[in-house]
PDB file of N, CA and C in Angstrom:
ATOM      1  N   MET A  21     179.999 104.548 -37.335  1.00 48.00           N
ATOM      2  CA  MET A  21     179.010 104.040 -38.123  1.00 48.00           C
ATOM      3  C   MET A  21     177.496 103.735 -37.676  1.00 48.00           C
ATOM      4  N   ALA A  22     176.690 104.257 -38.552  1.00 57.00           N
ATOM      5  CA  ALA A  22     175.402 104.820 -38.272  1.00 57.00           C
ATOM      6  C   ALA A  22     174.482 103.015 -38.458  1.00 57.00           C
ATOM      7  N   ASN A  23     174.935 102.402 -38.825  1.00 68.00           N
ATOM      8  CA  ASN A  23     174.494 101.171 -39.153  1.00 68.00           C
ATOM      9  C   ASN A  23     174.859  99.950 -38.306  1.00 68.00           C
ATOM     10  N   ALA A  24     175.924  99.975 -37.658  1.00 72.00           N
ATOM     11  CA  ALA A  24     176.602  99.181 -36.912  1.00 72.00           C
ATOM     12  C   ALA A  24     175.353  98.722 -36.201  1.00 72.00           C
ATOM     13  N   PRO A  25     175.683  97.035 -35.678  1.00 80.00           N
ATOM     14  CA  PRO A  25     174.700  96.267 -34.905  1.00 80.00           C
ATOM     15  C   PRO A  25     174.912  96.470 -33.953  1.00 80.00           C
ATOM     16  N   CYS A  26     173.856  96.549 -33.019  1.00 87.00           N
ATOM     17  CA  CYS A  26     174.156  96.629 -31.578  1.00 87.00           C
ATOM     18  C   CYS A  26     172.769  95.429 -31.216  1.00 87.00           C
ATOM     19  N   TYR A  27     173.500  95.189 -30.015  1.00 91.00           N
ATOM     20  CA  TYR A  27     172.342  93.938 -29.090  1.00 91.00           C
ATOM     21  C   TYR A  27     171.807  94.206 -27.683  1.00 91.00           C
ATOM     22  N   ASP A  28     170.462  93.938 -27.685  1.00 92.00           N
ATOM     23  CA  ASP A  28     170.094  94.020 -26.095  1.00 92.00           C
ATOM     24  C   ASP A  28     170.985  93.147 -25.118  1.00 92.00           C
ATOM     25  N   ILE A  29     170.614  93.404 -24.025  1.00 94.00           N
ATOM     26  CA  ILE A  29     171.524  92.881 -23.158  1.00 94.00           C
ATOM     27  C   ILE A  29     170.965  91.252 -23.124  1.00 94.00           C
ATOM     28  N   LYS A  30     169.760  91.187 -23.704  1.00 95.00           N
ATOM     29  CA  LYS A  30     169.459  89.353 -23.783  1.00 95.00           C
ATOM     30  C   LYS A  30     170.249  88.360 -24.289  1.00 95.00           C
ATOM     31  N   ASP A  31     171.092  89.115 -25.825  1.00 95.00           N
ATOM     32  CA  ASP A  31     171.453  89.019 -27.085  1.00 95.00           C
ATOM     33  C   ASP A  31     172.938  89.321 -26.473  1.00 95.00           C
ATOM     34  N   ALA A  32     173.312  90.320 -25.385  1.00 95.00           N
ATOM     35  CA  ALA A  32     174.502  90.109 -25.312  1.00 95.00           C
ATOM     36  C   ALA A  32     174.923  88.929 -24.142  1.00 95.00           C
ATOM     37  N   ALA A  33     174.416  89.158 -23.264  1.00 96.00           N
ATOM     38  CA  ALA A  33     174.508  87.678 -22.462  1.00 96.00           C
ATOM     39  C   ALA A  33     174.648  86.710 -22.690  1.00 96.00           C
ATOM     40  N   ARG A  34     173.822  86.149 -23.692  1.00 96.00           N
ATOM     41  CA  ARG A  34     174.031  84.880 -24.456  1.00 96.00           C
ATOM     42  C   ARG A  34     175.087  84.645 -25.122  1.00 96.00           C
ATOM     43  N   TYR A  35     175.365  85.760 -25.983  1.00 94.00           N
ATOM     44  CA  TYR A  35     176.762  85.931 -26.403  1.00 94.00           C
ATOM     45  C   TYR A  35     177.901  85.393 -25.813  1.00 94.00           C
ATOM     46  N   LEU A  36     177.863  86.499 -24.317  1.00 95.00           N
ATOM     47  CA  LEU A  36     179.163  86.140 -23.321  1.00 95.00           C
ATOM     48  C   LEU A  36     178.958  84.846 -22.575  1.00 95.00           C
ATOM     49  N   GLY A  37     177.682  84.089 -22.990  1.00 95.00           N
ATOM     50  CA  GLY A  37     177.902  83.089 -21.714  1.00 95.00           C
ATOM     51  C   GLY A  37     177.569  83.165 -20.358  1.00 95.00           C
ATOM     52  N   ILE A  38     176.556  84.446 -20.138  1.00 95.00           N
ATOM     53  CA  ILE A  38     176.863  84.693 -18.791  1.00 95.00           C
ATOM     54  C   ILE A  38     175.177  85.364 -18.461  1.00 95.00           C
ATOM     55  N   ALA A  39     174.792  85.666 -17.270  1.00 96.00           N
ATOM     56  CA  ALA A  39     173.334  86.079 -16.907  1.00 96.00           C
ATOM     57  C   ALA A  39     173.102  87.393 -17.359  1.00 96.00           C
ATOM     58  N   ALA A  40     171.738  87.979 -17.720  1.00 96.00           N
ATOM     59  CA  ALA A  40     172.402  89.517 -18.182  1.00 96.00           C
ATOM     60  C   ALA A  40     172.096  90.112 -16.249  1.00 96.00           C
ATOM     61  N   SER A  41     171.806  89.773 -15.255  1.00 96.00           N
ATOM     62  CA  SER A  41     172.195  90.744 -14.043  1.00 96.00           C
ATOM     63  C   SER A  41     173.629  90.329 -14.171  1.00 96.00           C
ATOM     64  N   THR A  42     174.074  89.819 -14.615  1.00 95.00           N
ATOM     65  CA  THR A  42     175.693  89.669 -14.502  1.00 95.00           C
ATOM     66  C   THR A  42     176.284  91.143 -14.967  1.00 95.00           C
ATOM     67  N   LEU A  43     175.972  91.089 -16.501  1.00 94.00           N
ATOM     68  CA  LEU A  43     176.265  92.293 -17.360  1.00 94.00           C
ATOM     69  C   LEU A  43     175.848  93.467 -16.241  1.00 94.00           C
ATOM     70  N   ARG A  44     174.445  94.068 -15.872  1.00 95.00           N
ATOM     71  CA  ARG A  44     174.173  95.170 -14.637  1.00 95.00           C
ATOM     72  C   ARG A  44     174.880  95.340 -14.164  1.00 95.00           C
ATOM     73  N   TYR A  45     175.527  93.880 -13.172  1.00 95.00           N
ATOM     74  CA  TYR A  45     175.973  94.245 -12.195  1.00 95.00           C
ATOM     75  C   TYR A  45     177.782  94.874 -12.648  1.00 95.00           C
ATOM     76  N   TRP A  46     178.305  94.010 -13.553  1.00 94.00           N
ATOM     77  CA  TRP A  46     179.439  94.880 -14.207  1.00 94.00           C
ATOM     78  C   TRP A  46     179.439  96.034 -14.717  1.00 94.00           C
ATOM     79  N   GLU A  47     178.282  96.608 -15.519  1.00 93.00           N
ATOM     80  CA  GLU A  47     178.101  97.713 -15.639  1.00 93.00           C
ATOM     81  C   GLU A  47     177.386  99.077 -14.339  1.00 93.00           C
ATOM     82  N   ARG A  48     177.499  98.444 -13.225  1.00 93.00           N
ATOM     83  CA  ARG A  48     177.225  99.388 -12.152  1.00 93.00           C
ATOM     84  C   ARG A  48     178.809  99.230 -11.144  1.00 93.00           C
ATOM     85  N   GLU A  49     180.100  98.248 -11.251  1.00 91.00           N
ATOM     86  CA  GLU A  49     180.859  98.609 -11.251  1.00 91.00           C
ATOM     87  C   GLU A  49     181.869  98.920 -11.748  1.00 91.00           C
ATOM     88  N   GLY A  50     181.249  99.844 -13.119  1.00 89.00           N
ATOM     89  CA  GLY A  50     182.417 100.489 -13.695  1.00 89.00           C
ATOM     90  C   GLY A  50     182.861  99.513 -14.973  1.00 89.00           C
ATOM     91  N   LEU A  51     182.953  98.363 -15.190  1.00 90.00           N
ATOM     92  CA  LEU A  51     183.371  97.265 -16.131  1.00 90.00           C
ATOM     93  C   LEU A  51     183.536  97.319 -17.247  1.00 90.00           C
ATOM     94  N   VAL A  52     182.066  97.803 -18.064  1.00 91.00           N
ATOM     95  CA  VAL A  52     181.363  97.646 -19.122  1.00 91.00           C
ATOM     96  C   VAL A  52     180.125  98.620 -19.134  1.00 91.00           C
ATOM     97  N   GLN A  53     180.347  99.349 -20.154  1.00 88.00           N
ATOM     98  CA  GLN A  53     179.180 100.843 -20.173  1.00 88.00           C
ATOM     99  C   GLN A  53     178.515 100.188 -21.497  1.00 88.00           C
ATOM    100  N   ALA A  54     177.368 100.449 -21.770  1.00 88.00           N
ATOM    101  CA  ALA A  54     176.244  99.758 -22.454  1.00 88.00           C
ATOM    102  C   ALA A  54     176.116 101.369 -22.967  1.00 88.00           C
ATOM    103  N   GLY A  55     175.717 101.433 -24.675  1.00 87.00           N
ATOM    104  CA  GLY A  55     175.246 102.604 -24.489  1.00 87.00           C
ATOM    105  C   GLY A  55     173.202 102.342 -25.097  1.00 87.00           C
ATOM    106  N   ARG A  56     172.544 103.593 -24.768  1.00 87.00           N
ATOM    107  CA  ARG A  56     171.375 103.633 -24.394  1.00 87.00           C
ATOM    108  C   ARG A  56     170.073 103.821 -25.918  1.00 87.00           C
ATOM    109  N   CYS A  57     169.533 102.767 -25.833  1.00 81.00           N
ATOM    110  CA  CYS A  57     168.719 102.771 -27.019  1.00 81.00           C
ATOM    111  C   CYS A  57     167.665 104.647 -26.780  1.00 81.00           C
ATOM    112  N   PRO A  58     167.328 105.234 -27.921  1.00 81.00           N
ATOM    113  CA  PRO A  58     166.994 106.962 -27.545  1.00 81.00           C
ATOM    114  C   PRO A  58     165.123 106.667 -26.904  1.00 81.00           C
ATOM    115  N   ALA A  59     164.588 105.678 -28.039  1.00 80.00           N
ATOM    116  CA  ALA A  59     163.235 105.720 -27.659  1.00 80.00           C
ATOM    117  C   ALA A  59     162.607 105.044 -26.442  1.00 80.00           C
ATOM    118  N   ASN A  60     163.734 103.999 -25.507  1.00 86.00           N
ATOM    119  CA  ASN A  60     163.200 103.762 -24.560  1.00 86.00           C
ATOM    120  C   ASN A  60     164.178 103.073 -23.264  1.00 86.00           C
ATOM    121  N   ASP A  61     165.646 103.710 -23.374  1.00 82.00           N
ATOM    122  CA  ASP A  61     166.208 103.628 -23.002  1.00 82.00           C
ATOM    123  C   ASP A  61     166.845 102.448 -22.394  1.00 82.00           C
ATOM    124  N   TYR A  62     166.639 101.482 -23.251  1.00 86.00           N
ATOM    125  CA  TYR A  62     166.985 100.134 -23.083  1.00 86.00           C
ATOM    126  C   TYR A  62     168.760  99.953 -23.275  1.00 86.00           C
ATOM    127  N   ARG A  63     169.621  99.109 -22.420  1.00 90.00           N
ATOM    128  CA  ARG A  63     170.630  98.964 -23.110  1.00 90.00           C
ATOM    129  C   ARG A  63     170.639  98.468 -24.706  1.00 90.00           C
ATOM    130  N   ARG A  64     171.770  98.762 -25.253  1.00 92.00           N
ATOM    131  CA  ARG A  64     172.372  98.464 -26.236  1.00 92.00           C
ATOM    132  C   ARG A  64     173.791  98.174 -26.279  1.00 92.00           C
ATOM    133  N   TYR A  65     174.210  97.213 -26.874  1.00 93.00           N
ATOM    134  CA  TYR A  65     175.872  96.896 -26.843  1.00 93.00           C
ATOM    135  C   TYR A  65     176.283  96.757 -27.578  1.00 93.00           C
ATOM    136  N   SER A  66     177.607  97.564 -28.763  1.00 91.00           N
ATOM    137  CA  SER A  66     177.560  97.390 -29.995  1.00 91.00           C
ATOM    138  C   SER A  66     178.994  96.140 -30.034  1.00 91.00           C
ATOM    139  N   LEU A  67     179.373  95.946 -31.234  1.00 92.00           N
ATOM    140  CA  LEU A  67     180.223  94.378 -31.208  1.00 92.00           C
ATOM    141  C   LEU A  67     181.761  94.748 -30.295  1.00 92.00           C
ATOM    142  N   HIS A  68     181.991  96.465 -30.060  1.00 90.00           N
ATOM    143  CA  HIS A  68     182.849  96.565 -29.549  1.00 90.00           C
ATOM    144  C   HIS A  68     182.938  96.451 -28.142  1.00 90.00           C
ATOM    145  N   ASP A  69     181.629  96.964 -27.359  1.00 91.00           N
ATOM    146  CA  ASP A  69     181.484  96.737 -25.736  1.00 91.00           C
ATOM    147  C   ASP A  69     181.958  95.179 -25.803  1.00 91.00           C
ATOM    148  N   LEU A  70     181.172  93.913 -27.053  1.00 93.00           N
ATOM    149  CA  LEU A  70     180.965  92.986 -26.645  1.00 93.00           C
ATOM    150  C   LEU A  70     182.327  92.391 -26.322  1.00 93.00           C
ATOM    151  N   ILE A  71     183.204  92.792 -27.147  1.00 92.00           N
ATOM    152  CA  ILE A  71     184.652  92.247 -27.201  1.00 92.00           C
ATOM    153  C   ILE A  71     185.033  92.677 -25.785  1.00 92.00           C
ATOM    154  N   GLU A  72     184.733  93.716 -25.161  1.00 89.00           N
ATOM    155  CA  GLU A  72     185.582  94.368 -24.049  1.00 89.00           C
ATOM    156  C   GLU A  72     184.975  93.404 -22.726  1.00 89.00           C
ATOM    157  N   ALA A  73     183.725  93.104 -23.073  1.00 93.00           N
ATOM    158  CA  ALA A  73     182.540  92.590 -21.986  1.00 93.00           C
ATOM    159  C   ALA A  73     183.126  91.003 -22.123  1.00 93.00           C
ATOM    160  N   SER A  74     183.995  90.721 -23.316  1.00 93.00           N
ATOM    161  CA  SER A  74     184.585  89.185 -23.465  1.00 93.00           C
ATOM    162  C   SER A  74     185.776  89.083 -22.789  1.00 93.00           C
ATOM    163  N   GLU A  75     186.529  90.007 -22.252  1.00 90.00           N
ATOM    164  CA  GLU A  75     187.642  90.109 -21.934  1.00 90.00           C
ATOM    165  C   GLU A  75     187.316  89.913 -20.316  1.00 90.00           C
ATOM    166  N   ILE A  76     186.292  90.439 -19.992  1.00 91.00           N
ATOM    167  CA  ILE A  76     186.112  90.540 -18.466  1.00 91.00           C
ATOM    168  C   ILE A  76     185.542  88.978 -18.202  1.00 91.00           C
ATOM    169  N   ALA A  77     184.753  88.184 -19.027  1.00 94.00           N
ATOM    170  CA  ALA A  77     184.269  87.302 -18.797  1.00 94.00           C
ATOM    171  C   ALA A  77     185.360  85.852 -18.852  1.00 94.00           C
ATOM    172  N   PHE A  78     186.478  86.202 -19.714  1.00 90.00           N
ATOM    173  CA  PHE A  78     187.684  85.410 -19.776  1.00 90.00           C
ATOM    174  C   PHE A  78     188.171  86.120 -18.099  1.00 90.00           C
ATOM    175  N   TYR A  79     188.336  86.522 -17.589  1.00 87.00           N
ATOM    176  CA  TYR A  79     189.330  86.854 -16.828  1.00 87.00           C
ATOM    177  C   TYR A  79     188.340  86.445 -15.312  1.00 87.00           C
ATOM    178  N   ARG A  80     187.322  86.683 -15.679  1.00 90.00           N
ATOM    179  CA  ARG A  80     186.252  86.403 -14.245  1.00 90.00           C
ATOM    180  C   ARG A  80     186.264  84.660 -14.225  1.00 90.00           C
ATOM    181  N   LYS A  81     186.452  84.025 -16.009  1.00 90.00           N
ATOM    182  CA  LYS A  81     186.064  82.176 -15.866  1.00 90.00           C
ATOM    183  C   LYS A  81     187.461  82.274 -15.164  1.00 90.00           C
ATOM    184  N   LEU A  82     188.756  82.753 -15.226  1.00 85.00           N
ATOM    185  CA  LEU A  82     189.971  82.639 -14.918  1.00 85.00           C
ATOM    186  C   LEU A  82     189.850  82.188 -13.046  1.00 85.00           C
ATOM    187  N   GLY A  83     188.784  82.610 -12.913  1.00 85.00           N
ATOM    188  CA  GLY A  83     188.599  83.401 -11.140  1.00 85.00           C
ATOM    189  C   GLY A  83     189.122  84.519 -10.654  1.00 85.00           C
ATOM    190  N   VAL A  84     189.789  85.384 -11.675  1.00 83.00           N
ATOM    191  CA  VAL A  84     190.006  86.775 -11.338  1.00 83.00           C
ATOM    192  C   VAL A  84     188.485  87.732 -10.421  1.00 83.00           C
ATOM    193  N   PRO A  85     188.537  88.430  -9.054  1.00 84.00           N
ATOM    194  CA  PRO A  85     187.768  88.762  -8.415  1.00 84.00           C
ATOM    195  C   PRO A  85     187.689  90.210  -9.539  1.00 84.00           C
ATOM    196  N   VAL A  86     186.637  90.732  -9.384  1.00 86.00           N
ATOM    197  CA  VAL A  86     185.682  92.200  -9.742  1.00 86.00           C
ATOM    198  C   VAL A  86     186.751  92.862  -9.297  1.00 86.00           C
ATOM    199  N   LYS A  87     187.026  93.111  -8.425  1.00 83.00           N
ATOM    200  CA  LYS A  87     187.638  94.210  -7.331  1.00 83.00           C
ATOM    201  C   LYS A  87     188.980  94.053  -8.045  1.00 83.00           C
ATOM    202  N   ASP A  88     189.550  92.704  -8.760  1.00 79.00           N
ATOM    203  CA  ASP A  88     190.956  93.361  -9.057  1.00 79.00           C
ATOM    204  C   ASP A  88     190.683  93.571 -10.772  1.00 79.00           C
ATOM    205  N   LEU A  89     189.478  93.670 -11.444  1.00 82.00           N
ATOM    206  CA  LEU A  89     189.332  93.996 -12.797  1.00 82.00           C
ATOM    207  C   LEU A  89     188.939  95.187 -12.923  1.00 82.00           C
ATOM    208  N   LYS A  90     188.945  96.062 -12.166  1.00 77.00           N
ATOM    209  CA  LYS A  90     188.375  97.658 -12.126  1.00 77.00           C
ATOM    210  C   LYS A  90     189.665  97.969 -12.924  1.00 77.00           C
ATOM    211  N   GLY A  91     190.558  98.122 -12.695  1.00 72.00           N
ATOM    212  CA  GLY A  91     191.925  98.710 -13.382  1.00 72.00           C
ATOM    213  C   GLY A  91     192.173  98.033 -14.323  1.00 72.00           C
ATOM    214  N   TYR A  92     192.004  96.698 -14.994  1.00 72.00           N
ATOM    215  CA  TYR A  92     192.772  95.935 -15.537  1.00 72.00           C
ATOM    216  C   TYR A  92     193.360  96.632 -17.190  1.00 72.00           C
ATOM    217  N   ARG A  93     192.487  97.515 -17.467  1.00 67.00           N
ATOM    218  CA  ARG A  93     192.503  97.970 -18.538  1.00 67.00           C
ATOM    219  C   ARG A  93     194.024  99.080 -18.441  1.00 67.00           C
ATOM    220  N   ALA A  94     193.997  99.323 -17.178  1.00 67.00           N
ATOM    221  CA  ALA A  94     195.794 100.089 -16.821  1.00 67.00           C
ATOM    222  C   ALA A  94     196.559  99.089 -16.836  1.00 67.00           C
ATOM    223  N   LEU A  95     196.512  98.097 -16.224  1.00 67.00           N
ATOM    224  CA  LEU A  95     197.842  97.493 -15.990  1.00 67.00           C
ATOM    225  C   LEU A  95     198.483  96.798 -17.051  1.00 67.00           C
ATOM    226  N   SER A  96     199.952  96.700 -16.645  1.00 72.00           N
ATOM    227  CA  SER A  96     200.760  96.334 -17.899  1.00 72.00           C
ATOM    228  C   SER A  96     200.544  94.850 -17.891  1.00 72.00           C
ATOM    229  N   ALA A  97     201.538  94.283 -18.999  1.00 73.00           N
ATOM    230  CA  ALA A  97     201.314  92.864 -18.824  1.00 73.00           C
ATOM    231  C   ALA A  97     201.877  92.453 -17.256  1.00 73.00           C
ATOM    232  N   ARG A  98     203.244  92.763 -16.753  1.00 80.00           N
ATOM    233  CA  ARG A  98     203.744  92.604 -15.628  1.00 80.00           C
ATOM    234  C   ARG A  98     202.318  92.681 -14.244  1.00 80.00           C
ATOM    235  N   GLY A  99     201.537  93.574 -14.444  1.00 74.00           N
ATOM    236  CA  GLY A  99     200.465  93.623 -13.897  1.00 74.00           C
ATOM    237  C   GLY A  99     199.017  92.658 -13.783  1.00 74.00           C
ATOM    238  N   LEU A 100     199.229  92.348 -15.023  1.00 73.00           N
ATOM    239  CA  LEU A 100     198.104  91.403 -15.349  1.00 73.00           C
ATOM    240  C   LEU A 100     198.581  90.253 -14.921  1.00 73.00           C
ATOM    241  N   ASP A 101     199.834  89.843 -15.018  1.00 76.00           N
ATOM    242  CA  ASP A 101     200.244  88.730 -14.445  1.00 76.00           C
ATOM    243  C   ASP A 101     200.701  88.474 -13.078  1.00 76.00           C
ATOM    244  N   GLU A 102     200.466  89.698 -11.960  1.00 78.00           N
ATOM    245  CA  GLU A 102     200.824  89.518 -11.061  1.00 78.00           C
ATOM    246  C   GLU A 102     199.295  89.497 -10.399  1.00 78.00           C
ATOM    247  N   ALA A 103     197.955  90.117 -11.129  1.00 73.00           N
ATOM    248  CA  ALA A 103     196.873  89.581 -10.797  1.00 73.00           C
ATOM    249  C   ALA A 103     196.523  88.372 -10.874  1.00 73.00           C
ATOM    250  N   LEU A 104     196.842  88.004 -12.141  1.00 75.00           N
ATOM    251  CA  LEU A 104     196.431  86.033 -11.943  1.00 75.00           C
ATOM    252  C   LEU A 104     197.160  85.624 -11.086  1.00 75.00           C
ATOM    253  N   GLU A 105     197.969  85.844 -10.708  1.00 80.00           N
ATOM    254  CA  GLU A 105     198.978  85.185  -9.479  1.00 80.00           C
ATOM    255  C   GLU A 105     198.411  85.009  -8.166  1.00 80.00           C
ATOM    256  N   ARG A 106     198.052  86.051  -8.135  1.00 79.00           N
ATOM    257  CA  ARG A 106     197.238  86.507  -6.394  1.00 79.00           C
ATOM    258  C   ARG A 106     195.946  86.102  -6.714  1.00 79.00           C
ATOM    259  N   THR A 107     195.037  85.636  -7.783  1.00 73.00           N
ATOM    260  CA  THR A 107     194.066  84.942  -7.706  1.00 73.00           C
ATOM    261  C   THR A 107     194.575  83.355  -8.128  1.00 73.00           C
ATOM    262  N   GLU A 108     195.728  82.990  -8.669  1.00 74.00           N
ATOM    263  CA  GLU A 108     196.099  81.896  -8.181  1.00 74.00           C
ATOM    264  C   GLU A 108     196.261  80.837  -7.221  1.00 74.00           C
ATOM    265  N   ASP A 109     196.903  82.336  -6.603  1.00 68.00           N
ATOM    266  CA  ASP A 109     197.547  82.241  -4.670  1.00 68.00           C
ATOM    267  C   ASP A 109     196.086  81.628  -3.880  1.00 68.00           C
TER     268      ASP A 109
END
């Protein structure tokens, strides 16, 4: 979709309720991936990117460490439950 909306890092961070530096950190850790604007190489987040990042924000608010989230998309429901239990302990 050529006309799909994209958001800069400031707007994406505001939408997620986190700092822009947190988004950059998550990108360095491989948790999120931003597109780039061809004109200036600035980060651009699609709606899909924001939805994925909101999942990470949710788990972080629950206290799940970033290291545990690196493979969370590959986890089964049971694996996710176990990661949350480790966080709770």
